[in-house]
GROMACS .gro file of C-alpha atoms in nm:
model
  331
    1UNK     CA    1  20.557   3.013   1.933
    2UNK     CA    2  20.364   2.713   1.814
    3UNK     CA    3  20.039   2.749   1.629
    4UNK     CA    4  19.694   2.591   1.845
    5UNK     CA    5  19.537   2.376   1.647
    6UNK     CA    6  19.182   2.404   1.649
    7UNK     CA    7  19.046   2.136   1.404
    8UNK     CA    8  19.214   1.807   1.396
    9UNK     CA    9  19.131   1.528   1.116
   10UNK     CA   10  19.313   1.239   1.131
   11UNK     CA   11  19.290   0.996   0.884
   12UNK     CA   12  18.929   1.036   0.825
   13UNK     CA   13  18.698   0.803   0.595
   14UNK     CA   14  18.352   0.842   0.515
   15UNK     CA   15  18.171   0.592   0.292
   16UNK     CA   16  17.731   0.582   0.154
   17UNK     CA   17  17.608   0.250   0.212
   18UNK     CA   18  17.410   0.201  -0.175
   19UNK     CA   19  17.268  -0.119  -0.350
   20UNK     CA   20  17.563  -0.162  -0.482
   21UNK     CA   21  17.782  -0.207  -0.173
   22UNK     CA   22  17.979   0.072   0.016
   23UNK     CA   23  18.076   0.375  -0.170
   24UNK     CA   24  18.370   0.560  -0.001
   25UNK     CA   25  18.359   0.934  -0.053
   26UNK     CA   26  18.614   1.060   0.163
   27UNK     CA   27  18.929   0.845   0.188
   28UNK     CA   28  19.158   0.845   0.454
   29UNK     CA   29  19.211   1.236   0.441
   30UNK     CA   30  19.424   1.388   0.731
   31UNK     CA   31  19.452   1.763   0.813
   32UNK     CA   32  19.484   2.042   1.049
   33UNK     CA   33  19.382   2.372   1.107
   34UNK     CA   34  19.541   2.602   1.346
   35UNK     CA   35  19.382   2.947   1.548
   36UNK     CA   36  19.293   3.194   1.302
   37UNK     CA   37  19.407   3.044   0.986
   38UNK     CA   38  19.161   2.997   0.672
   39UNK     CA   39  19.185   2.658   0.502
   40UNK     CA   40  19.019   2.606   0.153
   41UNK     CA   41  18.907   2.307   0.008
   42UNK     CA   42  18.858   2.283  -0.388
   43UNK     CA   43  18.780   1.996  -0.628
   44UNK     CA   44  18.525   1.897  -0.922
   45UNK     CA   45  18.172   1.822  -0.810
   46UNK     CA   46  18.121   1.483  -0.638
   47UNK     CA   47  18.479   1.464  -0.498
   48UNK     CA   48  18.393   1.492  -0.134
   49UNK     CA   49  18.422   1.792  -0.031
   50UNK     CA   50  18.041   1.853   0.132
   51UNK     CA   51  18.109   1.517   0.262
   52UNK     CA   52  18.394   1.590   0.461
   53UNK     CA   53  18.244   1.917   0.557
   54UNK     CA   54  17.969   1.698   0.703
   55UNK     CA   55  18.161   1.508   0.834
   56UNK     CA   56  18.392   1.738   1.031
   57UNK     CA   57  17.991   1.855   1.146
   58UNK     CA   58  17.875   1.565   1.227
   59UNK     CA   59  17.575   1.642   0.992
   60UNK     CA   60  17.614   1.329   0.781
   61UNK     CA   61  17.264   1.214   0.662
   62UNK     CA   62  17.124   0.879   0.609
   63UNK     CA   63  17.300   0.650   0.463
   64UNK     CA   64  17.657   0.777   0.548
   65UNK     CA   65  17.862   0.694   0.779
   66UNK     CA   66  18.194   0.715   0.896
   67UNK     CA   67  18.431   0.452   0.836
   68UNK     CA   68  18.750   0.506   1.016
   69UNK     CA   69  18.956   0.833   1.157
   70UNK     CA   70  18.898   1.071   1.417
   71UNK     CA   71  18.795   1.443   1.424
   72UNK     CA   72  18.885   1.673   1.673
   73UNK     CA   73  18.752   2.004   1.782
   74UNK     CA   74  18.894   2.276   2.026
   75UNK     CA   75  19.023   1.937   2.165
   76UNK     CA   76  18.668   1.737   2.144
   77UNK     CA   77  18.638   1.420   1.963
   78UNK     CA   78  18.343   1.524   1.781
   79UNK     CA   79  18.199   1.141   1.754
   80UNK     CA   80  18.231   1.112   2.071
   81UNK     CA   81  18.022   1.347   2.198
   82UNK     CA   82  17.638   1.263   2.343
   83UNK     CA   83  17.372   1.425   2.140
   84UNK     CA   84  17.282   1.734   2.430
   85UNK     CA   85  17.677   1.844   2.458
   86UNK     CA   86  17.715   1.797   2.064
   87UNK     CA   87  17.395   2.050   2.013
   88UNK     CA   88  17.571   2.276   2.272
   89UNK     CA   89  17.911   2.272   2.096
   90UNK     CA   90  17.766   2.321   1.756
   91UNK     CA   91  17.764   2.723   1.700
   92UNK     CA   92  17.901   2.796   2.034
   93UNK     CA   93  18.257   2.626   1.935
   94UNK     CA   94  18.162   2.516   1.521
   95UNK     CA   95  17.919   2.638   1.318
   96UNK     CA   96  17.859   2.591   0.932
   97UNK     CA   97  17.742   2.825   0.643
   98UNK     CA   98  17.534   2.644   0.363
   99UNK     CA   99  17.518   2.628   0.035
  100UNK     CA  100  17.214   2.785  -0.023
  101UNK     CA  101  17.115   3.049   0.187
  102UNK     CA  102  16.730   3.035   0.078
  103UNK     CA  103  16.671   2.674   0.167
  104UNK     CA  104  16.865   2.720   0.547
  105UNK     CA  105  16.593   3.047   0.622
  106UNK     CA  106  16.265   2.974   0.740
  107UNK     CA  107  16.052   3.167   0.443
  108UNK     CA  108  15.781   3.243   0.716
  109UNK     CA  109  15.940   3.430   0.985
  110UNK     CA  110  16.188   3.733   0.984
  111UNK     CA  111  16.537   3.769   1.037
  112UNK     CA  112  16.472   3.886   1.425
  113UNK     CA  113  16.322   3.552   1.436
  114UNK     CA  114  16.619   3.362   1.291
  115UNK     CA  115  16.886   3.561   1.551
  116UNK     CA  116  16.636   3.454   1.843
  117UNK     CA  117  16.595   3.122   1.750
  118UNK     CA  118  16.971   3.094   1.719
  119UNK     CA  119  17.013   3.254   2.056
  120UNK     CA  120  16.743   3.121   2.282
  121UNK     CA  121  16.856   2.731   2.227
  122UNK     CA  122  17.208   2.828   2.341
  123UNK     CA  123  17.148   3.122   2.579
  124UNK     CA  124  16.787   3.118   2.694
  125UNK     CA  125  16.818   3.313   2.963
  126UNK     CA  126  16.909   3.623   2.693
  127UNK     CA  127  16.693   3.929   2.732
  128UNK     CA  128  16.447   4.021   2.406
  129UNK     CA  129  16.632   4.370   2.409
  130UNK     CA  130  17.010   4.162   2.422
  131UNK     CA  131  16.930   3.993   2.167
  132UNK     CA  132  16.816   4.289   1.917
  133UNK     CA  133  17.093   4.467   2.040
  134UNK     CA  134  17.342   4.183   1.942
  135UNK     CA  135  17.128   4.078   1.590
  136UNK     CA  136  17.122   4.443   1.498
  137UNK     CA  137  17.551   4.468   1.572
  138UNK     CA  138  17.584   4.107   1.339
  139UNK     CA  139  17.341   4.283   1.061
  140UNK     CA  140  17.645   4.565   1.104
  141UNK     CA  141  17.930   4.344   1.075
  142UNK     CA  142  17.807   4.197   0.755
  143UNK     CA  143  17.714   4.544   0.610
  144UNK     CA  144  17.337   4.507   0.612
  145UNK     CA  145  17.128   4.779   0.766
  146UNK     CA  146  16.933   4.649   1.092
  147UNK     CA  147  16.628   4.797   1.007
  148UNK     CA  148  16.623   4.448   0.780
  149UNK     CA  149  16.589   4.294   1.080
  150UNK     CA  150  16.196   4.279   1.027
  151UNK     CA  151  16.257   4.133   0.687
  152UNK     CA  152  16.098   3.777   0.593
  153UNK     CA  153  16.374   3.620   0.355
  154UNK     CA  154  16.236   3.669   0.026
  155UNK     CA  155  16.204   4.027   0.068
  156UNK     CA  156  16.603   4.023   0.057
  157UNK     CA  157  16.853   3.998  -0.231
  158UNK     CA  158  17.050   3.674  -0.283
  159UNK     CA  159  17.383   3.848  -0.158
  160UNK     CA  160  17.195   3.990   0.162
  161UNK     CA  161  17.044   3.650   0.269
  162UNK     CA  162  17.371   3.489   0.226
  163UNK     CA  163  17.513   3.779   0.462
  164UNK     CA  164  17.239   3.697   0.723
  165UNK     CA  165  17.347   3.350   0.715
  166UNK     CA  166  17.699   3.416   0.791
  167UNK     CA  167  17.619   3.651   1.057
  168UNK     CA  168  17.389   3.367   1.241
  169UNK     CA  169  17.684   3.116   1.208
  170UNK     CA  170  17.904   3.362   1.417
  171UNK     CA  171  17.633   3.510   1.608
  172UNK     CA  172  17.777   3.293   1.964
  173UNK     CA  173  18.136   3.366   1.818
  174UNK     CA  174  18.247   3.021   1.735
  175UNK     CA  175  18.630   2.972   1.752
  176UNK     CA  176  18.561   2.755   1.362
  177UNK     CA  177  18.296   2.807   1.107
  178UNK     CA  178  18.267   2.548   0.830
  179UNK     CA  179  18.156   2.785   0.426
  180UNK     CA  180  18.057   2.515   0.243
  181UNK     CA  181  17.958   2.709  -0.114
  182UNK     CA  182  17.891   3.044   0.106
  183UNK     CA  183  17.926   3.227  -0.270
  184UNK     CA  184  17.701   2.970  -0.489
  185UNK     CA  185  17.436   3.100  -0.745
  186UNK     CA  186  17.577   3.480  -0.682
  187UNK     CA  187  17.711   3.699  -0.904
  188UNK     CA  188  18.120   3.825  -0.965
  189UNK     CA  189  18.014   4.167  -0.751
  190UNK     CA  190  17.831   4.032  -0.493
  191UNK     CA  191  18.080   3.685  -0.479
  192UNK     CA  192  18.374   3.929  -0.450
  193UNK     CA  193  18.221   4.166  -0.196
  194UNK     CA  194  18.098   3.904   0.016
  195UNK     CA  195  18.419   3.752   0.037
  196UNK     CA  196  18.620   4.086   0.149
  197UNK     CA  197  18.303   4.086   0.452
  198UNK     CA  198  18.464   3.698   0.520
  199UNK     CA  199  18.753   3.831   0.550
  200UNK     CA  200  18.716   4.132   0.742
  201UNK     CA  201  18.496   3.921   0.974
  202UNK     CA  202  18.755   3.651   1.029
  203UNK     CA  203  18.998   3.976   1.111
  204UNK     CA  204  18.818   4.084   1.387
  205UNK     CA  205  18.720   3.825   1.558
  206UNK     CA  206  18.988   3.550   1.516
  207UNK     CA  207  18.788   3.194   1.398
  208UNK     CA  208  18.932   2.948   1.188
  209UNK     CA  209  18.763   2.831   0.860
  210UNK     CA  210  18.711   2.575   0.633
  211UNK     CA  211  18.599   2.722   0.351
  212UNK     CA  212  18.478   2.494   0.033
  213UNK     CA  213  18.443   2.582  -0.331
  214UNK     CA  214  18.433   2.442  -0.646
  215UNK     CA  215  18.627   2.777  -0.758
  216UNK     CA  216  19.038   2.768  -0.720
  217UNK     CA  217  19.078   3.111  -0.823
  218UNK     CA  218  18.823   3.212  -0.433
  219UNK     CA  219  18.947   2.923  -0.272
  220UNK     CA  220  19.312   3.100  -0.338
  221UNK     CA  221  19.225   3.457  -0.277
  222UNK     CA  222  19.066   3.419   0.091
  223UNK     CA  223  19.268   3.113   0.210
  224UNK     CA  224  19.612   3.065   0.428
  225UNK     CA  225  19.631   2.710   0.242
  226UNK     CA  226  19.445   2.503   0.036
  227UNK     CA  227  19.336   2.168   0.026
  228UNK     CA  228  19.248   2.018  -0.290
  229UNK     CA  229  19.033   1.665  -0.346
  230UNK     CA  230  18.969   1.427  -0.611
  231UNK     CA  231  18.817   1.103  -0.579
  232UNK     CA  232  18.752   1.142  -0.191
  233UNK     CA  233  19.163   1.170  -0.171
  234UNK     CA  234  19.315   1.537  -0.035
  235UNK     CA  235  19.568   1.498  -0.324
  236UNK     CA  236  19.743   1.827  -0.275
  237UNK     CA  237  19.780   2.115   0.086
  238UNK     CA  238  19.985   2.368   0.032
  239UNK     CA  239  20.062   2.758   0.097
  240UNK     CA  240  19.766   2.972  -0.095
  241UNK     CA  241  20.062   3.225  -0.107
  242UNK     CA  242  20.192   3.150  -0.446
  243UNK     CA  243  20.416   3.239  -0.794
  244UNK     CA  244  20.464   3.121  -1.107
  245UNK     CA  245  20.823   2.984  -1.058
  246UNK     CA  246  20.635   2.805  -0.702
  247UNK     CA  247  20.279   2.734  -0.802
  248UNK     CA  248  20.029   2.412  -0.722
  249UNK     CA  249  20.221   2.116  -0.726
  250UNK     CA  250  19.983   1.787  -0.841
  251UNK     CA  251  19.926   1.755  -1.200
  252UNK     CA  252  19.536   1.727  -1.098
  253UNK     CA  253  19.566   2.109  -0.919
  254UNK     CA  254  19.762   2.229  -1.260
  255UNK     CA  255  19.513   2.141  -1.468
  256UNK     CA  256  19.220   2.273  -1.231
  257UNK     CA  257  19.454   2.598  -1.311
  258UNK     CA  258  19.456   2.547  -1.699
  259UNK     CA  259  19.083   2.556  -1.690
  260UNK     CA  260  19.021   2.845  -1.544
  261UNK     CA  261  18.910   3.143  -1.763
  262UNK     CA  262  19.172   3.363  -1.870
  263UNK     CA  263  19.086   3.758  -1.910
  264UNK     CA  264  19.499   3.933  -2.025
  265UNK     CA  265  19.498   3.971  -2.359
  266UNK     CA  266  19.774   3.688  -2.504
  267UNK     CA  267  19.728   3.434  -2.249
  268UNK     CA  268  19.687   3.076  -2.270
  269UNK     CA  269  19.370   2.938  -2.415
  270UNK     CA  270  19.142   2.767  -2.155
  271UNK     CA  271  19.240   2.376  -2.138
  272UNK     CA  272  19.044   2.139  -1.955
  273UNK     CA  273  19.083   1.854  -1.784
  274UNK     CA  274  19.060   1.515  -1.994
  275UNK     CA  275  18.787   1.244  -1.904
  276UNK     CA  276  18.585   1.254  -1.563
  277UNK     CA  277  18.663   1.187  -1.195
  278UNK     CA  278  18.590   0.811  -1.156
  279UNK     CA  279  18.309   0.615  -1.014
  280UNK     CA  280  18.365   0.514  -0.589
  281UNK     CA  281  18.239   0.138  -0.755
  282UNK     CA  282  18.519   0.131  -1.020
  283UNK     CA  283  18.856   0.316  -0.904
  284UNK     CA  284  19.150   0.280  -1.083
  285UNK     CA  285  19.416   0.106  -0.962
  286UNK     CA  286  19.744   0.275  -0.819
  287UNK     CA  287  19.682   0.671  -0.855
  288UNK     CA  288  19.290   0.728  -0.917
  289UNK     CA  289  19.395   1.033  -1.108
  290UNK     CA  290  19.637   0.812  -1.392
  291UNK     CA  291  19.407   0.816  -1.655
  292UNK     CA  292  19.353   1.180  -1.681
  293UNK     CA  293  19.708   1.285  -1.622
  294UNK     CA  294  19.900   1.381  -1.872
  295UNK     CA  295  20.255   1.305  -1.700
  296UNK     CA  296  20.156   0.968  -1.578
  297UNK     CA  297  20.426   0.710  -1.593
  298UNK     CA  298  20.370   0.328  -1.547
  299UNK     CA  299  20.389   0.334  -1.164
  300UNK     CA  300  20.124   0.546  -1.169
  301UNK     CA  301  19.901   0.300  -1.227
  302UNK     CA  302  20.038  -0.002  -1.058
  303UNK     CA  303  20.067   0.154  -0.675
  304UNK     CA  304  19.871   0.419  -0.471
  305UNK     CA  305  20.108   0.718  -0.485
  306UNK     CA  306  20.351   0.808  -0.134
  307UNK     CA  307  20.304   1.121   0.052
  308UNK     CA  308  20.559   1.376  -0.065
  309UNK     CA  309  20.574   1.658   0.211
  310UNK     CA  310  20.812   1.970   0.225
  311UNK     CA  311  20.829   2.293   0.314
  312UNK     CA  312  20.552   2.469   0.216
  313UNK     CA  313  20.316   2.199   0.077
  314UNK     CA  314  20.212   1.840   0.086
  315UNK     CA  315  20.135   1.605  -0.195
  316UNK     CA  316  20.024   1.237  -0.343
  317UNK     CA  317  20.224   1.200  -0.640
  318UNK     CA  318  20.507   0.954  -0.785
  319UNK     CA  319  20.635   1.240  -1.010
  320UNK     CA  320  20.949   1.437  -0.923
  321UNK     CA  321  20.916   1.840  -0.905
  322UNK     CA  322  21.040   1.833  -1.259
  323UNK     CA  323  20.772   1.544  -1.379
  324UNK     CA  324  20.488   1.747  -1.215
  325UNK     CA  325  20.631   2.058  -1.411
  326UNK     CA  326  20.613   1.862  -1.739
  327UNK     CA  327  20.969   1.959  -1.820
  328UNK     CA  328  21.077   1.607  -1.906
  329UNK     CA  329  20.758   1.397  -2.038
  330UNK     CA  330  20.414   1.446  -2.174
  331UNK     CA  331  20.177   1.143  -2.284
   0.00000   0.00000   0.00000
């Protein structure tokens, strides 16, 4: 049986109008997500992830605007939407969870207050004793006792606010919820453990994510597949499933790999990546990643790289499977 899709970005540019001109941050980036399937999105800071996470929201903020490509919804062009129907889709069919769970609370009213609020603009004809009922049974889900209801925000932990924020963006049960950071500023423990609550959550009631992180070693251990960016380019998609004979694919992935720190006894040394991601005013030419690659080859740099899809992955690259190995070449 074929998979639903449920999120649909086709071609999709976004670009920051600056003194300097227009600065593209997400570049012509196409991908799909189908029912029930979690789809992770990693790269180094500024390579548009958030962007296209605002994007896919419509939350873009001044300045930004889209430039070209289409993003669908549960079917719904999201752009094309009028304001009213857009505020009704948004947590009813998409919601997002933010970065930073203490700036998104209101610091002067309780986490009753937050559910209501949340509830009231999309179901206002919701009883007070529905909606403790339901608040109290999200506080469950997320493993936080509802006596916190009558919390304020700063009387919680960093881990437990971050909970209540996730339970609010599935508190209408939205069939896609957008985790842009949801694990940012917390702790291994608390990281991990809110993670396994993701994942139980996403169990039981059968949404589709995109979740976003900085982090390969999360983005692999909660995702389906996974997306990764660099220079506003979705350079690599493939299975999250993988081994060491299999693996990531683009050189740029590998060495996100390399980097990260190793805890065995006898394993490799951490390596990072050469140089830094380049500026949206001065790109390089052919491949934006050439100059930090250490299999590059002179094509590299004189044409944008073709779209090499197979089975279980898709990616940029002008290498062959054994070039992107680094079994015949290193520079």
């Amino acid at each position: 049986m074929a998979r639903r899709p449920v999120v649909e970005v086709e071609h999709l540019s976004v670009g920051y109008m600056t003194p300097r001109g227009l600065a593209t941050a997400v570049d012509d980036v196409s991908f799909t997500i189908y029912e029930n399937e979690i789809v992770g999105v990693v790269g180094e800071s500024g390579c548009g992830k958030s962007t296209l996470a605002n994007a896919v929201m419509r939350l873009l903020g001044p300045g930004a605007y889209v430039t070209g490509g289409r993003i669908r919804v549960d079917g719904q062009d999201v752009y094309r939407m009028q304001p009213e129907a857009l505020r009704q889709f948004r947590w009813t069919t998409m919601s997002m969870v933010f970065q930073s769970a203490m700036n998104v609370l209101n610091p002067v009213k309780t986490v009753a207050s937050h559910f209501e609020d949340t509830f009231l603009a999309h179901v206002p004809n919701m009883s007070k004793r529905e909606i403790a009922d339901r608040a109290a049974e999200l506080l469950r889900l997320v493993r936080i006792d509802p006596s916190r209801l009558r919390s304020y925000p700063h009387e919680l932990s960093g881990g437990m606010r971050q909970r209540v924020v996730i339970a609010i963006a599935i508190a209408l049960s939205p069939r896609f919820v957008i985790m842009d950071e949801p694990t940012t500023a917390l702790d291994v423990v608390v990281q991990r453990s809110i993670l396994e609550s993701i994942m139980e959550l996403q169990g039981q009631i059968g949404f589709s994510v995109l979740f976003i992180s900085h982090d390969i070693n999360l983005v692999t251990a909660i995702s389906n597949r996974v997306g990764v960016m660099y220079a506003g380019r979705l350079v690599e998609l493939s299975e999250a499933a993988f081994d060491a004979s299999g693996g990531f694919h683009h050189p740029y992935t590998q060495g996100l790999l390399r980097a990260i720190p190793k805890l065995a006894v006898g394993e490799d040394e951490i390596e990072g990546i050469p140089g830094s991601p380049p500026s949206p005013f001065d790109m390089p030419s052919g491949c934006s990643f050439h100059p930090r690659c250490p299999y590059r080859k002179p094509e590299c740099s004189m044409r944008k790289p073709p779209l090499v899809v197979a089975e279980n992955y898709q990616v940029e690259c002008h290498l062959t499977p054994a070039e992107r190995r680094g079994e015949l070449h290193v520079h």
